[in-house]
Amino acid sequence: MVKKTSHSARKKTKYIFVTGGVVSSLGKGIAAASLGQLLKARGLRVTIMKLDPYLNVDAGTMNPYQHGEVYVTEDGAETDLDLGHYERFIDVDMSRLNNTTTGQIYQTVITKERKGEFLGATVQVIPHITGEIICRIQMLAAGKEAYDVLIVEVGGTVGDIESLPFLEAIRQIALKSGPQNCLFLHVTLIPFIPTIGEVKTKPTQHSVKELREIGIQPNILLCRTQYPLEDKVCAKIALFCNVGKDDVFEVRDVETVYELPLVLEREGLGVRVLKKLGMRAKEPDLAGWQSVVQRIKQPRRTVRIAVCGKYVEVRDSYKSITEAFVHAGAHHDARVELKWIEAEDFEKQSTAELLADCSGLLVPGGFGARGFEGKIAAVHHARVNNLPFLGLCLGLQMAVVEYARNVCGIKKAMSREYAPEGKHLVIDYMPEQRGLRHKGATMRLGSYPCFLARGSLAHKVFGTDAITERHRHRYEVNNVYRETLENGGLKVSGVWPEGNLVEIIELENHPWFLAVQFHPELKSRLMRPHPLFRDFVGACLQHAAGAQESPSRSMGQAAAL
């Protein structure tokens, strides 16, 4: 009989703490995800955690213009978009434990204080706030998964007052765990001054000095730079930042973020990290990753697809969609060029002209009335002109409104979101959403099952009878109008039986027209493109080539073309 390894007897999880200095937006999330991929490729069990310094409890109520997209996990947490990077790079599902905000920390500590759990003690940042941060990090490390390595990214920039409690917490973890179990990786900037033709190391020196003043000595530096760093520059950085010369890594811009793990592996980061943590692992298997990256960099063909959204000025608002198209394009050995079109433009300009150079249309999710009619106009054009169409969340709702108006004769069809007192609300609140007052974390969130109609396009795309997908919405197709819509030719090909909710619609007399209430982009991976994006891109490539595919033909066949 095999004796089970107790939780206390298993090997200790190693910690890698990733911080950033000099300026924001240096790519700490991509760096953490890339390192995670290098370790996973060596057979290690890895997960990644994001510590966010903002006071919001989660990202759910934040404006996309300020924060980018809200990434939803399987268990329904509304998180920072960096968790999307983590999942796409290491192909491990994150949970609410993988994202902690200052708001969550203070909310928990204050709730405990109100319950009297601190026994009359004065509640302070140290030890109570830092203690809660430590607890959450250790909770993830000590969970049911026996992780070899937990990578923890600290949001913000060293020197920000908001990040100090997190930095103090990871300092304490390192102190208790010992140097063989913790590693500090600092992402920094080496700016180039054109007037003198030199790179400058002083900002990095000051950034590291800030860390050392609070008791953290970086072990490895990832230096973002536009120009190669000479040996003497690396030696200078090492000397003044108190690290070895072999611990200074030059990180220049790459053609695609998915190339970064390969670059860092060539520079020896994986080997260096293992040595510092006293770990042994097999040689990394990156052949498949390398093959996909090569197809991204040197595709054989190109296809242009329009995205009709309302946050197109800030592309991070649709980060997972962008990446899903990269994955799908690589599957077809093609580059997907996205034409970002503001939804309101369809209300002012000719829809035919806006979409004339596009071989497909995607309408993503969103909130608010702005651009509502523009999205409907875009969907109408795709439907009547046999342009491949994929609708996501709000995109499905717009497709239903358009079909109800222009095919089923319900001229005043609307969504309750935009016309609360409308007469024909073909899109309405789900029953459990009625009467809610609080906005945070009250939508239908996370993974739910969906059952597919056999013989439908959706069934052919997924190749199975049931799927699970992630959701983030309050409104749904109003079942009062479902029979009218189906009698008018709109096919409901996916449903959630428990709540009798419409999850997928499609058209049978169209080359490729499908819309979903969920967010498939959240589950797309570099090595495993989401089936909907994969086959939608295949349909767009066929449209671009002028092929006249039968609606009954399997898109699985198209993927092989």
Coordinates of C-alpha atoms in Angstrom, one line a residue:
M1 CA 0.0 0.0 0.0
V2 CA 1.4 3.4 -1.0
K3 CA 1.5 5.8 1.9
K4 CA 0.3 9.3 1.0
T5 CA 2.6 12.2 1.6
S6 CA 1.3 14.4 4.3
H7 CA 1.0 18.1 3.7
S8 CA 3.7 18.8 6.4
A9 CA 6.1 16.2 4.8
R10 CA 6.1 17.5 1.3
K11 CA 8.9 19.7 0.0
K12 CA 8.8 23.4 0.9
T13 CA 7.5 25.7 -1.8
K14 CA 10.1 28.2 -3.1
Y15 CA 9.3 31.8 -3.5
I16 CA 10.3 34.2 -6.3
F17 CA 9.3 37.8 -5.7
V18 CA 9.1 40.1 -8.7
T19 CA 9.3 43.9 -8.2
G20 CA 9.6 46.8 -10.6
G21 CA 11.6 50.1 -10.5
V22 CA 12.2 53.4 -12.2
V23 CA 8.9 53.6 -14.2
S24 CA 5.7 51.6 -14.5
S25 CA 4.6 49.4 -17.4
L26 CA 8.0 47.7 -17.7
G27 CA 6.4 44.3 -18.2
K28 CA 6.7 42.7 -14.7
G29 CA 3.7 40.5 -15.5
I30 CA 5.2 39.3 -18.7
A31 CA 8.6 38.7 -17.0
A32 CA 6.9 36.7 -14.2
A33 CA 4.9 34.7 -16.7
S34 CA 8.0 34.0 -18.9
L35 CA 10.0 32.8 -15.9
G36 CA 7.0 30.6 -14.9
Q37 CA 7.1 29.1 -18.4
L38 CA 10.8 28.4 -18.1
L39 CA 10.3 26.6 -14.8
K40 CA 7.2 24.7 -16.0
A41 CA 9.1 23.6 -19.1
R42 CA 11.5 21.9 -16.7
G43 CA 8.8 19.9 -15.2
L44 CA 8.3 22.0 -12.1
R45 CA 4.8 22.8 -10.7
V46 CA 4.4 26.6 -10.8
T47 CA 1.8 29.2 -10.1
I48 CA 1.9 33.0 -10.0
M49 CA 0.3 35.5 -7.7
K50 CA -0.3 39.3 -8.2
L51 CA -0.3 41.7 -5.3
D52 CA -2.1 44.9 -6.4
P53 CA -1.7 48.1 -4.3
Y54 CA -5.0 49.8 -5.2
L55 CA -7.7 50.1 -2.6
N56 CA -10.5 48.6 -4.8
V57 CA -11.5 45.2 -3.5
D58 CA -11.2 43.9 -7.0
A59 CA -11.0 45.1 -10.6
G60 CA -14.7 44.6 -11.3
T61 CA -15.8 48.2 -10.9
M62 CA -12.7 49.9 -12.5
N63 CA -12.9 51.8 -15.8
P64 CA -11.2 49.9 -18.7
Y65 CA -9.6 53.2 -19.7
Q66 CA -7.7 53.3 -16.5
H67 CA -7.1 49.6 -15.7
G68 CA -7.5 47.7 -19.0
E69 CA -9.6 44.5 -19.1
V70 CA -11.0 42.7 -16.2
Y71 CA -9.8 39.1 -16.2
V72 CA -12.3 36.6 -14.8
T73 CA -11.0 33.3 -13.3
E74 CA -12.7 29.9 -13.3
D75 CA -14.1 30.6 -9.8
G76 CA -15.5 34.0 -10.7
A77 CA -12.9 36.4 -9.4
E78 CA -12.6 39.7 -11.2
T79 CA -8.9 40.3 -11.3
D80 CA -6.0 42.2 -12.8
L81 CA -5.2 41.6 -16.5
D82 CA -1.8 40.2 -15.5
L83 CA -3.5 37.0 -14.4
G84 CA -4.3 36.5 -18.1
H85 CA -0.6 36.7 -18.9
Y86 CA 0.0 34.1 -16.3
E87 CA -2.6 31.7 -17.6
R88 CA -1.6 32.1 -21.2
F89 CA 2.1 31.5 -20.5
I90 CA 2.0 28.6 -18.0
D91 CA -1.4 27.1 -18.9
V92 CA -2.5 26.8 -15.3
D93 CA -5.9 28.1 -14.2
M94 CA -5.7 30.9 -11.7
S95 CA -8.2 31.4 -8.9
R96 CA -9.2 34.3 -6.5
L97 CA -6.3 33.2 -4.4
N98 CA -3.9 34.4 -7.1
N99 CA -4.8 38.1 -6.9
T100 CA -4.8 40.1 -3.7
T101 CA -5.5 43.8 -3.4
T102 CA -4.9 46.3 -0.7
G103 CA -8.7 46.7 -0.5
Q104 CA -9.1 43.1 0.2
I105 CA -6.4 43.2 2.9
Y106 CA -7.9 46.2 4.7
Q107 CA -11.4 44.9 4.4
T108 CA -10.4 41.6 6.0
V109 CA -8.4 43.2 8.8
I110 CA -11.1 45.7 9.7
T111 CA -13.8 43.0 9.6
K112 CA -11.7 41.0 12.1
E113 CA -11.3 44.1 14.3
R114 CA -15.0 44.7 14.3
K115 CA -15.6 41.2 15.5
G116 CA -13.1 41.6 18.3
E117 CA -10.6 39.1 17.0
F118 CA -7.5 41.2 18.0
L119 CA -8.4 41.0 21.7
G120 CA -8.2 44.8 22.3
A121 CA -4.9 45.3 20.5
T122 CA -4.1 48.5 18.6
V123 CA -4.5 47.4 14.9
Q124 CA -1.5 48.6 12.9
V125 CA 0.0 48.2 9.4
I126 CA 2.7 46.1 11.1
P127 CA 2.0 43.4 12.1
H128 CA -1.7 43.2 11.2
I129 CA -1.8 44.4 7.6
T130 CA 1.5 42.8 6.7
G131 CA 0.5 39.7 8.6
E132 CA -2.7 39.3 6.4
I133 CA -0.6 39.7 3.3
I134 CA 1.8 37.0 4.4
C135 CA -1.2 34.8 5.3
R136 CA -2.6 35.1 1.8
I137 CA 0.7 34.3 0.1
Q138 CA 1.3 31.3 2.3
M139 CA -2.3 30.2 1.8
L140 CA -1.7 29.9 -1.9
A141 CA 1.6 28.2 -1.4
A142 CA 0.1 25.7 1.1
G143 CA -3.0 24.9 -0.9
K144 CA -4.1 21.5 -2.3
E145 CA -1.7 21.8 -5.2
A146 CA 1.9 20.9 -4.3
Y147 CA 3.6 23.8 -6.0
D148 CA 7.4 23.7 -6.3
V149 CA 7.6 27.4 -7.0
L150 CA 5.3 30.3 -6.2
I151 CA 6.1 33.5 -8.2
V152 CA 4.7 36.6 -6.6
E153 CA 4.5 39.9 -8.6
V154 CA 4.3 43.0 -6.5
G155 CA 2.3 45.7 -8.4
G156 CA 3.3 49.3 -8.7
T157 CA 6.9 50.7 -8.7
V158 CA 9.4 50.7 -5.9
G159 CA 9.1 54.0 -4.2
D160 CA 5.3 54.1 -4.3
I161 CA 3.8 54.6 -0.9
E162 CA 1.0 52.2 -1.7
S163 CA 3.4 49.2 -2.2
L164 CA 5.3 49.5 1.1
P165 CA 3.1 47.1 3.1
F166 CA 3.6 44.4 0.4
L167 CA 7.3 44.9 0.2
E168 CA 7.6 44.7 4.0
A169 CA 5.5 41.5 3.9
I170 CA 7.8 39.8 1.4
R171 CA 10.8 40.9 3.3
Q172 CA 9.5 39.1 6.4
I173 CA 8.7 36.0 4.4
A174 CA 12.3 35.9 3.0
L175 CA 13.7 36.5 6.5
K176 CA 11.8 33.5 7.9
S177 CA 12.2 31.2 4.9
G178 CA 15.9 31.7 4.4
P179 CA 17.9 32.6 1.2
Q180 CA 17.7 29.2 -0.3
N181 CA 13.9 29.3 -0.4
C182 CA 13.4 32.9 -1.6
L183 CA 14.7 34.9 -4.6
F184 CA 14.1 38.6 -5.4
L185 CA 14.0 39.5 -9.1
H186 CA 13.9 43.2 -9.9
V187 CA 12.7 44.5 -13.3
T188 CA 14.2 47.9 -14.1
L189 CA 14.9 50.4 -16.9
I190 CA 18.2 51.4 -18.4
P191 CA 17.3 54.6 -20.4
F192 CA 19.3 55.8 -23.4
I193 CA 20.1 59.5 -23.7
P194 CA 20.2 60.4 -27.4
T195 CA 22.0 63.7 -27.0
I196 CA 25.1 62.0 -25.5
G197 CA 24.6 58.6 -27.1
E198 CA 24.8 56.7 -23.8
V199 CA 22.8 54.5 -21.6
K200 CA 22.4 55.5 -18.0
T201 CA 22.5 53.2 -15.0
K202 CA 21.8 55.7 -12.3
P203 CA 17.9 55.2 -12.2
T204 CA 18.5 51.5 -11.7
Q205 CA 21.0 52.2 -8.9
H206 CA 18.5 54.4 -7.1
S207 CA 15.7 51.9 -7.6
V208 CA 17.8 49.1 -6.0
K209 CA 18.8 51.6 -3.3
E210 CA 15.1 52.1 -2.4
L211 CA 14.7 48.3 -2.1
R212 CA 17.8 47.9 0.1
E213 CA 16.7 50.7 2.4
I214 CA 13.7 48.6 3.3
G215 CA 15.7 45.5 3.7
I216 CA 15.4 43.8 0.3
Q217 CA 18.5 42.9 -1.7
P218 CA 17.6 41.9 -5.3
N219 CA 19.3 38.7 -6.4
I220 CA 18.7 39.1 -10.1
L221 CA 18.1 42.2 -12.3
L222 CA 16.2 42.2 -15.5
C223 CA 17.2 45.4 -17.3
R224 CA 14.8 46.7 -19.9
T225 CA 16.8 48.5 -22.6
Q226 CA 16.5 49.6 -26.2
Y227 CA 20.3 49.1 -26.9
P228 CA 22.7 46.3 -26.1
L229 CA 24.5 46.6 -22.8
E230 CA 28.2 46.5 -23.0
D231 CA 30.1 44.3 -20.5
K232 CA 31.4 47.4 -18.7
V233 CA 27.8 48.7 -18.2
C234 CA 26.7 45.3 -16.8
A235 CA 29.7 45.3 -14.5
K236 CA 28.9 48.8 -13.3
I237 CA 25.3 47.8 -12.6
A238 CA 26.4 44.7 -10.7
L239 CA 28.9 46.7 -8.6
F240 CA 26.6 49.5 -7.5
C241 CA 23.6 47.2 -7.1
N242 CA 25.5 44.6 -5.1
V243 CA 24.8 41.6 -7.4
G244 CA 27.0 39.4 -9.4
K245 CA 27.7 40.3 -13.0
D246 CA 26.0 37.0 -14.1
D247 CA 22.8 38.2 -12.3
V248 CA 22.4 41.2 -14.6
F249 CA 20.2 40.3 -17.6
E250 CA 19.7 42.5 -20.6
V251 CA 16.0 42.5 -21.8
R252 CA 15.3 44.2 -25.1
D253 CA 12.0 44.5 -26.9
V254 CA 10.9 41.4 -28.8
E255 CA 8.6 41.0 -31.8
T256 CA 6.1 39.1 -29.7
V257 CA 5.9 38.7 -25.9
Y258 CA 5.8 34.9 -26.4
E259 CA 9.4 35.2 -27.6
L260 CA 10.6 36.4 -24.2
P261 CA 10.9 33.0 -22.5
L262 CA 13.1 31.9 -25.4
V263 CA 15.3 35.0 -25.1
L264 CA 15.6 34.6 -21.3
E265 CA 16.4 30.9 -21.6
R266 CA 19.2 31.7 -24.1
E267 CA 20.6 34.2 -21.6
G268 CA 20.6 31.6 -18.9
L269 CA 17.9 32.9 -16.6
G270 CA 16.3 29.5 -15.9
V271 CA 19.6 27.9 -14.9
R272 CA 20.6 30.9 -12.7
V273 CA 17.3 30.9 -10.8
L274 CA 17.5 27.2 -10.1
K275 CA 21.1 27.5 -8.9
K276 CA 20.2 30.3 -6.5
L277 CA 17.2 28.4 -5.1
G278 CA 19.2 25.1 -4.8
M279 CA 16.8 23.3 -7.1
R280 CA 17.4 20.5 -9.7
A281 CA 15.2 20.0 -12.7
K282 CA 15.3 18.4 -16.2
E283 CA 16.3 20.2 -19.3
P284 CA 13.5 22.5 -20.6
D285 CA 11.3 21.3 -23.5
L286 CA 10.6 24.5 -25.5
A287 CA 10.4 23.0 -29.0
G288 CA 6.6 23.4 -29.3
W289 CA 6.8 26.9 -27.9
Q290 CA 9.6 27.8 -30.4
S291 CA 7.6 26.4 -33.3
V292 CA 4.5 28.6 -32.5
V293 CA 6.6 31.7 -31.9
Q294 CA 8.2 31.1 -35.3
R295 CA 4.8 31.0 -37.0
I296 CA 3.8 34.3 -35.2
K297 CA 7.0 36.0 -36.4
Q298 CA 7.0 34.7 -40.0
P299 CA 3.4 33.8 -41.0
R300 CA 2.6 32.7 -44.5
R301 CA -0.5 34.8 -44.9
T302 CA -2.5 37.7 -43.4
V303 CA -6.1 38.4 -42.7
R304 CA -7.8 41.5 -41.5
I305 CA -10.6 41.4 -39.0
A306 CA -12.6 44.3 -37.6
V307 CA -13.3 44.8 -33.9
C308 CA -16.2 47.0 -33.2
G309 CA -15.8 48.2 -29.6
K310 CA -16.2 51.2 -27.4
Y311 CA -12.8 51.2 -25.6
V312 CA -10.6 50.8 -28.7
E313 CA -8.4 53.8 -27.7
V314 CA -6.9 51.6 -24.9
R315 CA -6.1 48.2 -26.4
D316 CA -5.4 46.6 -23.0
S317 CA -9.2 46.8 -22.6
Y318 CA -9.4 43.9 -25.0
K319 CA -6.1 42.2 -24.1
S320 CA -7.3 38.7 -24.0
I321 CA -9.1 39.1 -27.3
T322 CA -6.0 40.4 -28.9
E323 CA -4.0 37.5 -27.6
A324 CA -6.6 34.9 -28.6
F325 CA -6.3 36.2 -32.2
V326 CA -2.5 35.8 -32.0
H327 CA -3.0 32.1 -30.9
A328 CA -5.6 31.4 -33.6
G329 CA -3.5 33.1 -36.2
A330 CA -0.5 31.0 -35.4
H331 CA -2.6 27.9 -35.7
H332 CA -3.4 28.8 -39.3
D333 CA 0.2 30.1 -39.9
A334 CA -1.4 33.5 -40.4
R335 CA -1.1 37.0 -39.0
V336 CA -4.4 38.5 -37.9
E337 CA -4.4 42.2 -38.4
L338 CA -7.1 43.8 -36.2
K339 CA -8.8 46.9 -37.5
W340 CA -10.1 48.7 -34.4
I341 CA -13.3 50.6 -35.1
E342 CA -15.1 52.8 -32.5
A343 CA -18.7 51.6 -32.3
E344 CA -19.9 55.2 -32.6
D345 CA -18.2 55.4 -36.0
F346 CA -20.8 53.0 -37.4
E347 CA -23.5 55.6 -36.4
K348 CA -21.8 58.3 -38.4
Q349 CA -20.1 56.7 -41.4
S350 CA -21.0 54.1 -44.0
T351 CA -20.8 50.6 -42.5
A352 CA -19.9 49.1 -45.9
E353 CA -16.9 51.5 -46.2
L354 CA -15.7 50.8 -42.7
L355 CA -15.7 47.1 -43.2
A356 CA -14.8 47.0 -46.9
D357 CA -11.2 45.8 -46.3
C358 CA -12.1 43.3 -43.6
S359 CA -12.8 39.6 -43.8
G360 CA -14.6 39.2 -40.5
L361 CA -16.2 41.1 -37.7
L362 CA -16.0 40.7 -33.9
V363 CA -18.2 42.5 -31.5
P364 CA -16.8 42.2 -27.9
G365 CA -18.4 42.8 -24.5
G366 CA -18.9 46.2 -22.9
F367 CA -21.1 48.3 -20.7
G368 CA -23.1 51.5 -21.2
A369 CA -25.3 53.0 -23.9
R370 CA -22.6 54.7 -26.0
G371 CA -22.1 53.0 -29.4
F372 CA -25.2 50.7 -28.9
E373 CA -26.8 51.5 -32.3
G374 CA -23.4 51.4 -34.0
K375 CA -22.8 47.8 -32.9
I376 CA -26.2 46.8 -34.2
A377 CA -25.4 48.4 -37.6
A378 CA -22.1 46.5 -37.7
V379 CA -23.8 43.2 -36.9
H380 CA -26.5 43.9 -39.5
H381 CA -23.9 44.4 -42.2
A382 CA -22.1 41.1 -41.3
R383 CA -25.4 39.2 -41.4
V384 CA -26.8 40.4 -44.7
N385 CA -23.4 40.4 -46.5
N386 CA -22.2 37.0 -45.4
L387 CA -19.3 38.4 -43.5
P388 CA -18.0 36.0 -40.9
F389 CA -19.1 37.2 -37.5
L390 CA -18.3 36.4 -33.9
G391 CA -20.1 38.1 -31.0
L392 CA -18.9 37.9 -27.4
C393 CA -21.2 38.7 -24.4
L394 CA -22.7 42.1 -25.4
G395 CA -22.0 41.0 -29.0
L396 CA -24.6 38.2 -28.7
Q397 CA -27.1 40.6 -27.2
M398 CA -26.6 43.1 -30.1
A399 CA -27.0 40.3 -32.6
V400 CA -30.3 39.3 -30.9
V401 CA -31.6 42.8 -31.0
E402 CA -30.6 43.3 -34.6
Y403 CA -32.3 40.0 -35.6
A404 CA -35.5 40.8 -33.7
R405 CA -35.8 44.2 -35.3
N406 CA -34.9 43.3 -38.9
V407 CA -36.0 39.7 -39.4
C408 CA -38.7 39.0 -36.7
G409 CA -40.4 42.4 -37.2
I410 CA -40.1 43.6 -33.6
K411 CA -39.1 47.1 -34.6
K412 CA -38.7 48.4 -31.1
A413 CA -36.7 45.5 -29.8
M414 CA -34.2 46.7 -27.1
S415 CA -32.1 45.7 -24.2
R416 CA -33.1 46.7 -20.7
E417 CA -29.6 48.0 -20.1
Y418 CA -30.3 50.8 -22.6
A419 CA -34.1 51.2 -22.4
P420 CA -35.2 50.3 -18.9
E421 CA -38.9 51.1 -19.7
G422 CA -38.8 49.6 -23.2
K423 CA -41.8 47.8 -24.6
H424 CA -40.0 44.8 -26.3
L425 CA -37.0 43.9 -24.1
V426 CA -35.6 41.0 -26.0
I427 CA -32.5 41.3 -23.7
D428 CA -33.4 41.6 -20.0
Y429 CA -32.0 41.0 -16.5
M430 CA -31.5 37.5 -15.4
P431 CA -34.0 36.8 -12.5
E432 CA -31.3 36.9 -9.8
Q433 CA -30.0 40.2 -11.0
R434 CA -33.3 42.1 -10.4
G435 CA -33.2 44.5 -7.5
L436 CA -29.5 44.4 -6.9
R437 CA -28.0 47.6 -5.5
H438 CA -24.3 46.8 -5.1
K439 CA -22.2 46.8 -8.3
G440 CA -19.1 44.9 -7.1
A441 CA -18.9 41.2 -7.7
T442 CA -22.7 40.8 -8.2
M443 CA -22.7 39.8 -11.9
R444 CA -22.9 36.2 -13.1
L445 CA -19.2 35.4 -12.8
G446 CA -17.0 32.5 -13.5
S447 CA -17.3 29.1 -15.2
Y448 CA -20.7 27.6 -16.1
P449 CA -21.6 24.6 -18.2
C450 CA -23.2 24.9 -21.6
F451 CA -24.9 22.1 -23.6
L452 CA -24.6 22.1 -27.4
A453 CA -27.1 21.2 -30.1
R454 CA -25.9 18.3 -32.2
G455 CA -25.5 19.2 -35.9
S456 CA -24.9 22.9 -35.1
L457 CA -21.9 24.9 -36.0
A458 CA -21.1 25.3 -32.3
H459 CA -21.1 21.5 -31.9
K460 CA -18.7 21.1 -34.9
V461 CA -16.4 23.8 -33.5
F462 CA -16.1 22.3 -30.1
G463 CA -16.5 18.6 -31.1
T464 CA -18.4 17.7 -27.9
D465 CA -21.8 17.8 -26.4
A466 CA -21.0 20.0 -23.4
I467 CA -18.5 22.7 -22.5
T468 CA -17.6 25.0 -19.6
E469 CA -16.9 28.7 -20.2
R470 CA -16.3 31.8 -18.1
H471 CA -19.0 34.6 -17.8
R472 CA -19.3 38.2 -16.7
H473 CA -22.8 39.7 -17.4
R474 CA -26.1 40.7 -15.9
Y475 CA -28.3 40.6 -18.9
E476 CA -29.6 37.6 -21.0
V477 CA -31.8 36.7 -23.9
N478 CA -35.4 37.1 -22.7
N479 CA -37.0 33.7 -22.9
V480 CA -40.4 35.4 -23.5
Y481 CA -39.1 36.1 -27.1
R482 CA -37.1 33.0 -27.6
E483 CA -39.8 31.1 -29.6
T484 CA -40.4 34.1 -31.8
L485 CA -36.7 34.4 -32.5
E486 CA -36.3 30.7 -33.2
N487 CA -39.3 30.6 -35.5
G488 CA -37.7 33.5 -37.4
G489 CA -34.6 31.4 -38.1
L490 CA -32.3 32.3 -35.2
K491 CA -30.8 29.0 -34.0
V492 CA -30.2 28.6 -30.2
S493 CA -27.3 26.1 -30.3
G494 CA -26.1 26.3 -26.7
V495 CA -28.0 26.6 -23.4
W496 CA -27.4 26.4 -19.7
P497 CA -30.3 24.0 -18.7
E498 CA -30.2 24.7 -15.0
G499 CA -31.2 28.3 -15.6
N500 CA -32.7 27.9 -19.0
L501 CA -30.3 30.6 -20.3
V502 CA -29.3 31.1 -24.0
E503 CA -25.5 30.7 -24.3
I504 CA -24.9 30.5 -28.0
I505 CA -26.9 31.6 -31.1
E506 CA -26.0 31.1 -34.8
L507 CA -27.5 31.3 -38.3
E508 CA -27.7 28.2 -40.5
N509 CA -28.0 30.2 -43.8
H510 CA -24.7 32.1 -43.3
P511 CA -21.1 31.0 -43.9
W512 CA -20.1 31.6 -40.3
F513 CA -22.3 33.6 -37.9
L514 CA -22.1 32.7 -34.2
A515 CA -22.4 34.6 -30.9
V516 CA -21.9 33.6 -27.3
Q517 CA -22.9 34.9 -24.0
F518 CA -19.6 33.9 -22.4
H519 CA -16.0 35.1 -22.8
P520 CA -14.0 32.4 -24.8
E521 CA -11.0 34.7 -25.0
L522 CA -10.2 34.1 -21.3
K523 CA -9.5 30.4 -22.0
S524 CA -7.3 30.7 -25.1
R525 CA -3.7 29.6 -24.8
L526 CA -0.6 29.9 -27.0
M527 CA -0.4 26.1 -27.4
R528 CA -4.2 25.6 -27.3
P529 CA -6.1 28.3 -29.2
H530 CA -9.7 28.5 -28.2
P531 CA -11.9 26.6 -30.7
L532 CA -14.1 29.6 -31.4
F533 CA -11.3 31.9 -32.3
R534 CA -9.5 29.2 -34.2
D535 CA -12.4 28.4 -36.5
F536 CA -13.5 32.0 -36.8
V537 CA -10.1 32.9 -38.1
G538 CA -10.3 29.9 -40.4
A539 CA -13.6 31.2 -41.8
C540 CA -12.2 34.7 -42.2
L541 CA -9.2 33.3 -44.2
Q542 CA -11.7 31.5 -46.5
H543 CA -13.7 34.7 -46.9
A544 CA -10.5 36.5 -47.8
A545 CA -9.6 33.9 -50.3
G546 CA -13.0 34.1 -51.9
A547 CA -13.9 30.5 -51.0
Q548 CA -17.6 29.7 -50.9
E549 CA -17.9 27.2 -48.1
S550 CA -21.1 25.3 -47.4
P551 CA -22.6 26.1 -44.0
S552 CA -22.6 22.4 -43.2
R553 CA -18.9 21.9 -43.7
S554 CA -16.8 21.3 -40.6
M555 CA -14.5 24.1 -39.6
G556 CA -12.2 21.4 -38.4
Q557 CA -11.6 20.7 -42.1
A558 CA -11.1 24.4 -42.7
A559 CA -8.4 24.5 -40.1
A560 CA -6.3 22.1 -42.1
L561 CA -6.3 24.3 -45.3

